[in-house]
PDB file of C-alpha atoms in Angstrom:
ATOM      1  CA  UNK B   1       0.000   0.000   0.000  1.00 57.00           C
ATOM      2  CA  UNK B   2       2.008   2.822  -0.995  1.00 86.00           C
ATOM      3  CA  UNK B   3      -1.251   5.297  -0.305  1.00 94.00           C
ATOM      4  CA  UNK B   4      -0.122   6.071   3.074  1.00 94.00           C
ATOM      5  CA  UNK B   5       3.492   7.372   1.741  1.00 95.00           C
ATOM      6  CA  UNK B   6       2.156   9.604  -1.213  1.00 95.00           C
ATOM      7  CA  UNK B   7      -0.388  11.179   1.850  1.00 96.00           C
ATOM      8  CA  UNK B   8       2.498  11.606   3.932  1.00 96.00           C
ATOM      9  CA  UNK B   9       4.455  13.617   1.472  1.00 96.00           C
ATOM     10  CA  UNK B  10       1.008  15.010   0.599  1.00 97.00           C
ATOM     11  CA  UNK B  11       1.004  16.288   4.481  1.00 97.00           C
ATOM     12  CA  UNK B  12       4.303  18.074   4.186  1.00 97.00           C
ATOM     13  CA  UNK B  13       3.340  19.790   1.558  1.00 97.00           C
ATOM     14  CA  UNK B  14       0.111  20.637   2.468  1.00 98.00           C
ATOM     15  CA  UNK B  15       1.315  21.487   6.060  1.00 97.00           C
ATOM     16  CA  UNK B  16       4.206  23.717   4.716  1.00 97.00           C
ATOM     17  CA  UNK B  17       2.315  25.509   2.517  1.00 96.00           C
ATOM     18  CA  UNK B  18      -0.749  26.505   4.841  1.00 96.00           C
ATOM     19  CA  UNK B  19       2.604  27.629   7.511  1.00 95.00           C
ATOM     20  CA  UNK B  20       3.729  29.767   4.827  1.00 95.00           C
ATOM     21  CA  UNK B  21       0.589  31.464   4.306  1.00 94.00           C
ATOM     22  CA  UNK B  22      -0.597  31.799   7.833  1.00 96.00           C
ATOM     23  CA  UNK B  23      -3.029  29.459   7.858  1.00 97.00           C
ATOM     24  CA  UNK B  24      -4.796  28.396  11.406  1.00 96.00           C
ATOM     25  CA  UNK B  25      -6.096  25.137   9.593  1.00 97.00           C
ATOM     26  CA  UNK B  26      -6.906  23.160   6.278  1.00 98.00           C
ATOM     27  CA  UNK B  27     -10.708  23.066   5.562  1.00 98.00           C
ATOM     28  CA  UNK B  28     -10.057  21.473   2.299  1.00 98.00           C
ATOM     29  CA  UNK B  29      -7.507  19.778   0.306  1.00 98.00           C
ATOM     30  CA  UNK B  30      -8.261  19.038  -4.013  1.00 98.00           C
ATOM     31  CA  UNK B  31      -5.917  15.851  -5.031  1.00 98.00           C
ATOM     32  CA  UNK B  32      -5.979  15.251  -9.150  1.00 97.00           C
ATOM     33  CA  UNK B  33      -5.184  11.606  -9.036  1.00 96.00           C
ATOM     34  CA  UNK B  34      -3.867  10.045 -13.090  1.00 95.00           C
ATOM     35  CA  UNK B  35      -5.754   7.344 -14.092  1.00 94.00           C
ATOM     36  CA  UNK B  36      -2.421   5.286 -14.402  1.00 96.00           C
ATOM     37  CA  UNK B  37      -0.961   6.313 -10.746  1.00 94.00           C
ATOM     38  CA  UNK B  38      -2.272   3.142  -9.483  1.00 93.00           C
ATOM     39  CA  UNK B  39      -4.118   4.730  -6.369  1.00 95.00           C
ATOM     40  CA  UNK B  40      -7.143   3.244  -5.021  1.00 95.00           C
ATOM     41  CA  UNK B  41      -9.550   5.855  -3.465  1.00 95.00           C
ATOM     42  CA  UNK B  42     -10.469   3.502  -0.332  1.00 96.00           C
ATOM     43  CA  UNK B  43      -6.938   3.396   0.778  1.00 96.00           C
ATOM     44  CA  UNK B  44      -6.127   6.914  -0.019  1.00 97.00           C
ATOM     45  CA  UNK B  45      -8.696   8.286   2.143  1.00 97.00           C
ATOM     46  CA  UNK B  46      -8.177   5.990   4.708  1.00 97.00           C
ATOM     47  CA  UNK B  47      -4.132   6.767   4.546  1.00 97.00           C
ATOM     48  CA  UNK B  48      -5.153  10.581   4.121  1.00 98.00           C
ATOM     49  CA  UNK B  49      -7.240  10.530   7.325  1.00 97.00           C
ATOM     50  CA  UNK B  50      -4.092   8.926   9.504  1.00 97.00           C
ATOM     51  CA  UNK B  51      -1.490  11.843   7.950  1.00 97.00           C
ATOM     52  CA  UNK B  52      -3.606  14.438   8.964  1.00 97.00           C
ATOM     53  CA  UNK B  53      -4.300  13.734  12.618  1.00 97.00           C
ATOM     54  CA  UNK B  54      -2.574  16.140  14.508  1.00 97.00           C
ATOM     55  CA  UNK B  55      -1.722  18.409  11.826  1.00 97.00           C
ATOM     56  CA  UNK B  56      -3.233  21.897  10.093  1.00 97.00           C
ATOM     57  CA  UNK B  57      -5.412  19.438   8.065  1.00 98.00           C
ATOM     58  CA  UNK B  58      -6.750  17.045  10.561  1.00 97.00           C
ATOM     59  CA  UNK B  59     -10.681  17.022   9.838  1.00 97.00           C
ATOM     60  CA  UNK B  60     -10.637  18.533   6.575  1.00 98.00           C
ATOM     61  CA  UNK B  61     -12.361  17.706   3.705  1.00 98.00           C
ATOM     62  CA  UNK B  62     -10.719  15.181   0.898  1.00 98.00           C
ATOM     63  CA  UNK B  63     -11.906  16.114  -2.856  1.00 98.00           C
ATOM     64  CA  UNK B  64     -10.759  13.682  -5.795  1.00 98.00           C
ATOM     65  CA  UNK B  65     -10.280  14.946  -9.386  1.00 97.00           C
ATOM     66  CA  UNK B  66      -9.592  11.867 -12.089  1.00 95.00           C
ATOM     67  CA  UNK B  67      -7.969  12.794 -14.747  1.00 94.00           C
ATOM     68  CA  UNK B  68      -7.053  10.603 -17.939  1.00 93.00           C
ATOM     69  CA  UNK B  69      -3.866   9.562 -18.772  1.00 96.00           C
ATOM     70  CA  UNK B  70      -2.250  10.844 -22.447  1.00 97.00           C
ATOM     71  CA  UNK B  71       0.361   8.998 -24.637  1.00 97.00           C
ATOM     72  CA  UNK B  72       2.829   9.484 -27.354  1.00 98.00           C
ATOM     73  CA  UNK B  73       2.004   6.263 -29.584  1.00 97.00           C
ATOM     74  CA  UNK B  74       5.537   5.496 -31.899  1.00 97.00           C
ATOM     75  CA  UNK B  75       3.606   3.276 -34.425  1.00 97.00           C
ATOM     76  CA  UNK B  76       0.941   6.432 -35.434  1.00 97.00           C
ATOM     77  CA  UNK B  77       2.904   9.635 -34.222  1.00 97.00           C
ATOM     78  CA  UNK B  78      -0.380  10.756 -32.645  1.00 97.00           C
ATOM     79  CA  UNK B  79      -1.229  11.803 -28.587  1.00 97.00           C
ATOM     80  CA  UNK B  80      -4.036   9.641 -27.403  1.00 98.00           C
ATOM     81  CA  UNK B  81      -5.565   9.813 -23.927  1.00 96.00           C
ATOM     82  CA  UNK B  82      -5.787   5.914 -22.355  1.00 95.00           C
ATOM     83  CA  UNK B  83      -7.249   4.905 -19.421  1.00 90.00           C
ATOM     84  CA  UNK B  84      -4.835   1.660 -18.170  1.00 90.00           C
ATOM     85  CA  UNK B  85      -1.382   0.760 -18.291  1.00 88.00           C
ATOM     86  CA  UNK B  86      -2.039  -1.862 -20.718  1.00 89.00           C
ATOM     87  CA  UNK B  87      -4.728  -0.432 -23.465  1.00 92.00           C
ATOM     88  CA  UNK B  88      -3.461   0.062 -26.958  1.00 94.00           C
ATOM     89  CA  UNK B  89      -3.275   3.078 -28.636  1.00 97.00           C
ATOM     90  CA  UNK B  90      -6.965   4.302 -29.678  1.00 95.00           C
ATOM     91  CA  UNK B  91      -6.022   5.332 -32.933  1.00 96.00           C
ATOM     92  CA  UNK B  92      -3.890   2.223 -34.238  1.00 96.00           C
ATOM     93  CA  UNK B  93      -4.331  -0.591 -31.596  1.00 96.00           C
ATOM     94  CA  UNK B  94      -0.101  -0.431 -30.914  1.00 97.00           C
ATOM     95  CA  UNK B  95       1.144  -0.901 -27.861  1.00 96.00           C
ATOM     96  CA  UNK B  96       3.945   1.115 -28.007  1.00 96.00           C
ATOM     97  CA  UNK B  97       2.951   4.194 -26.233  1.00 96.00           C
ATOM     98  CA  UNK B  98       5.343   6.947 -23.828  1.00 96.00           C
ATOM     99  CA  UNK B  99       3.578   8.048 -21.380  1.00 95.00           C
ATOM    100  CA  UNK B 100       3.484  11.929 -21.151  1.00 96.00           C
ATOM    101  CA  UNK B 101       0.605  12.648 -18.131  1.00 95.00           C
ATOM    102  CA  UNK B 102      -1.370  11.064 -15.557  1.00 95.00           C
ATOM    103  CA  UNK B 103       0.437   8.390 -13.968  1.00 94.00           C
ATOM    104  CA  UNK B 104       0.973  10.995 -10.657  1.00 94.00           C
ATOM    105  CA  UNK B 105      -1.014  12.269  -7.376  1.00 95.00           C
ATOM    106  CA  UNK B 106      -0.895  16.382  -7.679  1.00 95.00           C
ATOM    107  CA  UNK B 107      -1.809  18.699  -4.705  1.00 97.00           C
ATOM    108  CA  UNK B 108      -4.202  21.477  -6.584  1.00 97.00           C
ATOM    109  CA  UNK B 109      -5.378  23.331  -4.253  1.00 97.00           C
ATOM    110  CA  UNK B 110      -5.627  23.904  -0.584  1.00 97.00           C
ATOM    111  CA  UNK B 111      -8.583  25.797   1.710  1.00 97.00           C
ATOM    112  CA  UNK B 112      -7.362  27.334   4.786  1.00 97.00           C
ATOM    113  CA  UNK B 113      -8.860  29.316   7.242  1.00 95.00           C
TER     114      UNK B 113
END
């Protein structure tokens, strides 16, 4: 389960940014999650919830954003989004595809009181 050490670097981040702006507390915290990160939501909120306690965040509320994965397909020369690590390309049905985005867990935005 690597959930629990993306949310703890999360928590740094999250924690040293609301510092930085004088923040009292996190009310909210927006992750974008990559369809190919290889997340699963149950265990992210569940890790999310243990990082927080005791920090600026502890309590606040967790909003997921999905976004689809895009890839450089060799065979066709064309971008294509794809939604798992082993779909062909949409265009020519090759599987040789560089991923460019959405194989990572971004911090988008923060609420802070």
């Amino acid at each position: 389960m690597h959930e629990i050490s993306l949310c703890l670097s999360t928590m740094e981040l999250i924690e040293q940014q609301a510092r930085q702006h004088g923040a009292k507390r996190v009310t909210a915290v927006w992750l974008e999650i990559g369809a190919l990160s290889c997340i699963e939501e149950h265990a992210l909120r569940f890790s999310f919830a243990s990082a927080s306690r005791h920090t600026l965040a502890e309590g606040c509320q967790l909003l997921l954003d999905y976004q689809p994965a895009h890839a450089w397909c060799w065979s066709c020369s064309m971008s294509v989004q794809i939604e798992k690590h082993d779909e062909g390309c949409p265009q020519c049905g090759s599987h040789q595809l560089r991923v460019e985005s959405g194989d990572s867990l971004r911090l988008k935005q923060l609420e802070v009181e």
